[in-house]
PDB file of C-alpha atoms and ligand atoms in Angstrom:
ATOM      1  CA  UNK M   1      31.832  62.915 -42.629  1.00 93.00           C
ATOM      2  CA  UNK M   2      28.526  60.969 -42.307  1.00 95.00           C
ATOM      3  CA  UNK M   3      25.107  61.644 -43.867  1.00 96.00           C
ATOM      4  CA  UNK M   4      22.425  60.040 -46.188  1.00 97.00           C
ATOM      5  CA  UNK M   5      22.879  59.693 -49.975  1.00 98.00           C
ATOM      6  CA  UNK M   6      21.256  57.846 -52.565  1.00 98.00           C
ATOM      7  CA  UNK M   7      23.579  56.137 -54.949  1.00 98.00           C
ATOM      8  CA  UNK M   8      23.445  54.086 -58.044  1.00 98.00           C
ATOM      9  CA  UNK M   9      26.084  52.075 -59.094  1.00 97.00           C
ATOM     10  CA  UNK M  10      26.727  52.757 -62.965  1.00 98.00           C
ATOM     11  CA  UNK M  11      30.005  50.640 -63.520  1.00 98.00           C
ATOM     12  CA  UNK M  12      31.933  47.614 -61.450  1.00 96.00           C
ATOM     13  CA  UNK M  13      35.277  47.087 -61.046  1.00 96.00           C
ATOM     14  CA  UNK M  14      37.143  47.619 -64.346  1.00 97.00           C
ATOM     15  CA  UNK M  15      34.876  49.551 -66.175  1.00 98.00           C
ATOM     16  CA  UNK M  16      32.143  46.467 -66.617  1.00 98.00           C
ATOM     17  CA  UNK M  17      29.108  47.724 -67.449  1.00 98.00           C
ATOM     18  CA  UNK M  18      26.740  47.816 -63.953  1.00 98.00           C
ATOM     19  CA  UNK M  19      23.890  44.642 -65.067  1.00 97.00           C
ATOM     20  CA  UNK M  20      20.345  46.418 -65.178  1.00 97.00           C
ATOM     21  CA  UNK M  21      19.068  44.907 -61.879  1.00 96.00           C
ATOM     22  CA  UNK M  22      21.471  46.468 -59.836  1.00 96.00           C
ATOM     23  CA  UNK M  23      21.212  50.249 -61.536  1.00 97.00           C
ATOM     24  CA  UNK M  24      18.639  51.280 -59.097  1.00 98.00           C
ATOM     25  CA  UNK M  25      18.794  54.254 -56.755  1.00 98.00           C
ATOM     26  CA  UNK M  26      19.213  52.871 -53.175  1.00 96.00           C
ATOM     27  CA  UNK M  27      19.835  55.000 -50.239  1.00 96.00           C
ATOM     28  CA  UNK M  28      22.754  54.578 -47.980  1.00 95.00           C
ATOM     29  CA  UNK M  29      24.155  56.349 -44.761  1.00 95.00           C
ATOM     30  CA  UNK M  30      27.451  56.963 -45.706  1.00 95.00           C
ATOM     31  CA  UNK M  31      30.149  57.536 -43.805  1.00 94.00           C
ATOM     32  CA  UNK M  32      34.147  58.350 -45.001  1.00 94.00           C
ATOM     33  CA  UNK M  33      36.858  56.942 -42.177  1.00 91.00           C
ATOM     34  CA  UNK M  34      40.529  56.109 -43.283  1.00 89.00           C
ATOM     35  CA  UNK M  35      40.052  56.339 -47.075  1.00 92.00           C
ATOM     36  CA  UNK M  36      37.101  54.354 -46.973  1.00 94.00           C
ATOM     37  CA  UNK M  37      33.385  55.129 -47.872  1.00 95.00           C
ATOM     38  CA  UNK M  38      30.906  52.913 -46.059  1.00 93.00           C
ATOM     39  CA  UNK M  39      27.594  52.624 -47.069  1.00 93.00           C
ATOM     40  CA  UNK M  40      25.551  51.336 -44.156  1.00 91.00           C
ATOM     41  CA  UNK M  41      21.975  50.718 -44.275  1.00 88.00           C
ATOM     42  CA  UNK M  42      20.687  53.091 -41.986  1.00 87.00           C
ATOM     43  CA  UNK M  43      22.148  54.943 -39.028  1.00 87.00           C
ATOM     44  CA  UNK M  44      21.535  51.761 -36.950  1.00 84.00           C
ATOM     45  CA  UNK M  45      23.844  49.638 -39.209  1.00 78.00           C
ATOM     46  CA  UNK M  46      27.033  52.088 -38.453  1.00 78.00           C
ATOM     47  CA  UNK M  47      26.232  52.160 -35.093  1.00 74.00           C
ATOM     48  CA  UNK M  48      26.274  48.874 -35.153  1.00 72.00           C
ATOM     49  CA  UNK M  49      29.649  48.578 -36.976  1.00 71.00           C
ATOM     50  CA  UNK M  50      31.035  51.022 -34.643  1.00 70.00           C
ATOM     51  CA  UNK M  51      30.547  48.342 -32.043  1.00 64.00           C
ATOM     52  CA  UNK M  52      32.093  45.457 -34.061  1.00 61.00           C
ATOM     53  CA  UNK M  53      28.550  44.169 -35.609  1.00 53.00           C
ATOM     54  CA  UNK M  54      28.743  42.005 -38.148  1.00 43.00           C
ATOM     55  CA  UNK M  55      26.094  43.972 -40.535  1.00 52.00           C
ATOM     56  CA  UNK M  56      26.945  43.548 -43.983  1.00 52.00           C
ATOM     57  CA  UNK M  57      27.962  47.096 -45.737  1.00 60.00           C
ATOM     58  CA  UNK M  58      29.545  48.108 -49.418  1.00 84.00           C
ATOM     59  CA  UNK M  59      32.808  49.746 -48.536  1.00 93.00           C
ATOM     60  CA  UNK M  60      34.502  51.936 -51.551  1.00 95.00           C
ATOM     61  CA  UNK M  61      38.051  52.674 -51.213  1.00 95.00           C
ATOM     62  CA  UNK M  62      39.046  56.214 -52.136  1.00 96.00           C
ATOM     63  CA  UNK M  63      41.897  55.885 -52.353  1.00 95.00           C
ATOM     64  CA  UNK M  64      43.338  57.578 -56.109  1.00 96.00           C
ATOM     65  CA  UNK M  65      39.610  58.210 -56.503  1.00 98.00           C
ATOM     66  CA  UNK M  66      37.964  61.053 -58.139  1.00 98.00           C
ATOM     67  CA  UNK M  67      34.891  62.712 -57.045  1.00 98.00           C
ATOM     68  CA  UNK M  68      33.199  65.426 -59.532  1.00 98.00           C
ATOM     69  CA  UNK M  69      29.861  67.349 -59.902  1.00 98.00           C
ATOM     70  CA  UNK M  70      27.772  65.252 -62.526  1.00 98.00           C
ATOM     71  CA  UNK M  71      26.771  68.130 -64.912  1.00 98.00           C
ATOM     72  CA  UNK M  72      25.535  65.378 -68.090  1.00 98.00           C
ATOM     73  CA  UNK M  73      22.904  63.712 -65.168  1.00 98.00           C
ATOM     74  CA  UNK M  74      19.950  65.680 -65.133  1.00 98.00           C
ATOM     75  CA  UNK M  75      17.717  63.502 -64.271  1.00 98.00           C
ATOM     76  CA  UNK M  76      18.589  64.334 -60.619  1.00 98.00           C
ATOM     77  CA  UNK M  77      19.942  67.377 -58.542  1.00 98.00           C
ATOM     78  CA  UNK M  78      23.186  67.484 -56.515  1.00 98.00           C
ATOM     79  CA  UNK M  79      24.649  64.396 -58.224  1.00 98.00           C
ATOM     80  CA  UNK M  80      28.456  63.564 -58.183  1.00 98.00           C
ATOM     81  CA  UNK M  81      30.122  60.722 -60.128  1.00 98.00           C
ATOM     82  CA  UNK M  82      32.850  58.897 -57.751  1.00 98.00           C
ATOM     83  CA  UNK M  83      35.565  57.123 -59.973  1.00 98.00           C
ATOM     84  CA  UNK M  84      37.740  54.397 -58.174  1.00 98.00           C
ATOM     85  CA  UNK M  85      41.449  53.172 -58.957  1.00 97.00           C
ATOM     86  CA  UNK M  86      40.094  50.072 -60.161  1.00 97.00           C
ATOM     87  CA  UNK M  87      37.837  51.350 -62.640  1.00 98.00           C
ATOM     88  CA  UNK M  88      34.354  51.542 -60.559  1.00 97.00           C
ATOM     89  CA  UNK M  89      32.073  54.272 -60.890  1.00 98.00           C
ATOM     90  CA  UNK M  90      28.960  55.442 -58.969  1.00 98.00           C
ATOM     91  CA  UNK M  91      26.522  58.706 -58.819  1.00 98.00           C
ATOM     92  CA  UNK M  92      25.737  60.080 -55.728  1.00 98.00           C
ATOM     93  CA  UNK M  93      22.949  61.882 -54.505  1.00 98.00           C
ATOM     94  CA  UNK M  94      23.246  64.846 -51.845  1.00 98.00           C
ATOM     95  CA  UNK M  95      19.936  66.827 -50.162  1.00 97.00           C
ATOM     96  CA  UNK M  96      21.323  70.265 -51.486  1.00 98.00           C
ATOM     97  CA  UNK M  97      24.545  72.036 -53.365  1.00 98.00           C
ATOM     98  CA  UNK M  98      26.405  72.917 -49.665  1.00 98.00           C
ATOM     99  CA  UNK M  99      26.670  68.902 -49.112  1.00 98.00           C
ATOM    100  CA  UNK M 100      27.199  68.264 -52.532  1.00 98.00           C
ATOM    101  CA  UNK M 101      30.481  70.073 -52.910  1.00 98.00           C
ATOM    102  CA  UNK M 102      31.482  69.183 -48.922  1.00 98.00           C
ATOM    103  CA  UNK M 103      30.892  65.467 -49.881  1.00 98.00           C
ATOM    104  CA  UNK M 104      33.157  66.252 -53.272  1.00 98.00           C
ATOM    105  CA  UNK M 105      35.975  68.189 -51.019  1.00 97.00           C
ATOM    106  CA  UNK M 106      36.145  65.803 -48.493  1.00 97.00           C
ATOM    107  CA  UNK M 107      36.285  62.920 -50.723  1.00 97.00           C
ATOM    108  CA  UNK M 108      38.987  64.702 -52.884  1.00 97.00           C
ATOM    109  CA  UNK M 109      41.087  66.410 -50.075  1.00 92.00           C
ATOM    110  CA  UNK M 110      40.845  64.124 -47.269  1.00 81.00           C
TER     111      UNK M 110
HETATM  112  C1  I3P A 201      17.025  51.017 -63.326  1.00 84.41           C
HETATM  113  C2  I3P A 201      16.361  52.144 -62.542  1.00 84.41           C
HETATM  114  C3  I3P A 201      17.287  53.364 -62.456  1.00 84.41           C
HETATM  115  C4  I3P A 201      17.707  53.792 -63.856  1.00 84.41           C
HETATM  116  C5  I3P A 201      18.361  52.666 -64.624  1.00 84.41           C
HETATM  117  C6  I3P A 201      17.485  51.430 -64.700  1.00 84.41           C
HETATM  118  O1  I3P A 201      16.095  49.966 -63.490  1.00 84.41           O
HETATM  119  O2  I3P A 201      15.168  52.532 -63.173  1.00 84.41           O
HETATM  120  O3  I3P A 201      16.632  54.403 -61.780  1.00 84.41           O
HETATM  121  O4  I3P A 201      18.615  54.830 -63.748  1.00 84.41           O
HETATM  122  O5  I3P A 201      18.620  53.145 -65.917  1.00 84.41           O
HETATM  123  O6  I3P A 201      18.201  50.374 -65.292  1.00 84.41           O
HETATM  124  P1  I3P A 201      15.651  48.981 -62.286  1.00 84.41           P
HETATM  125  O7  I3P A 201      14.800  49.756 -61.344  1.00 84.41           O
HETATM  126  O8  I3P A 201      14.918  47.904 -62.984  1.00 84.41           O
HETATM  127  O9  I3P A 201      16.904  48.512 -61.611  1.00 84.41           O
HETATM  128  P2  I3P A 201      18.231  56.359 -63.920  1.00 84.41           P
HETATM  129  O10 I3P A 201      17.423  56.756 -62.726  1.00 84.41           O
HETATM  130  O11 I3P A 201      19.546  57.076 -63.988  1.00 84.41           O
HETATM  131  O12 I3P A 201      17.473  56.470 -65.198  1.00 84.41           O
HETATM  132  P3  I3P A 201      19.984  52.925 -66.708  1.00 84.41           P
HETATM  133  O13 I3P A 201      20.051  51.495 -67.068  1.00 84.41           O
HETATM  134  O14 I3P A 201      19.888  53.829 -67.893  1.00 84.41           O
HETATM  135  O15 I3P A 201      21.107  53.338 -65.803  1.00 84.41           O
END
């Protein structure tokens, strides 16, 4: 699965509190191969990638992870909170409630 999202990171690895100047929305094109979420910058950076680039990307394992529908954010619409293994968690913002719950499922069931 590939698409944009906007995410926010709201805790690091081991539950540490995300610091305030990296809390910010950002958006990402995303992409899920072999238990991994990448966030490129734009389409360009995964093509890149694809090819063996060097472009830098965050990469989330999903491995044991746990993606649910974010019903306490309401600041936002079609938000899910993605909780790692290690204790990391982000919010992540879909365009409408069909990709919302195929982003969930495929993170869950893949
Ligand atoms: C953050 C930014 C986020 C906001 C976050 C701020 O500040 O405004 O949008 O999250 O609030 O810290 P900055 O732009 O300076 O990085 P919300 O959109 O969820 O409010 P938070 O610290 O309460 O997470």
């Amino acid at each position: 699965k590939k698409g944009y999202v906007m995410r926010k990171s709201c805790y690091e690895t081991n539950a540490k509190r995300t610091p305030f100047h990296k809390r910010s929305w950002k958006m990402f094109y995303c992409t899920l191969r072999d238990m991994v979420l990448y966030l490129h910058k734009d389409e360009n950076g995964f093509r890149k990638n694809q090819m063996g680039g060097d472009n830098i990307h965050n990469a989330i394992r999903i491995h044991h992870a746990l993606a649910t529908k974010a019903h306490d954010y309401t600041k936002k619409q079609y938000v899910f909170r993605l909780q790692t293994f290690d204790q990391s968690e982000f919010l992540f913002q879909t365009s409408d409630s069909k990709e919302l719950q195929s982003w969930i499922d495929t993170i869950n069931f893949v």
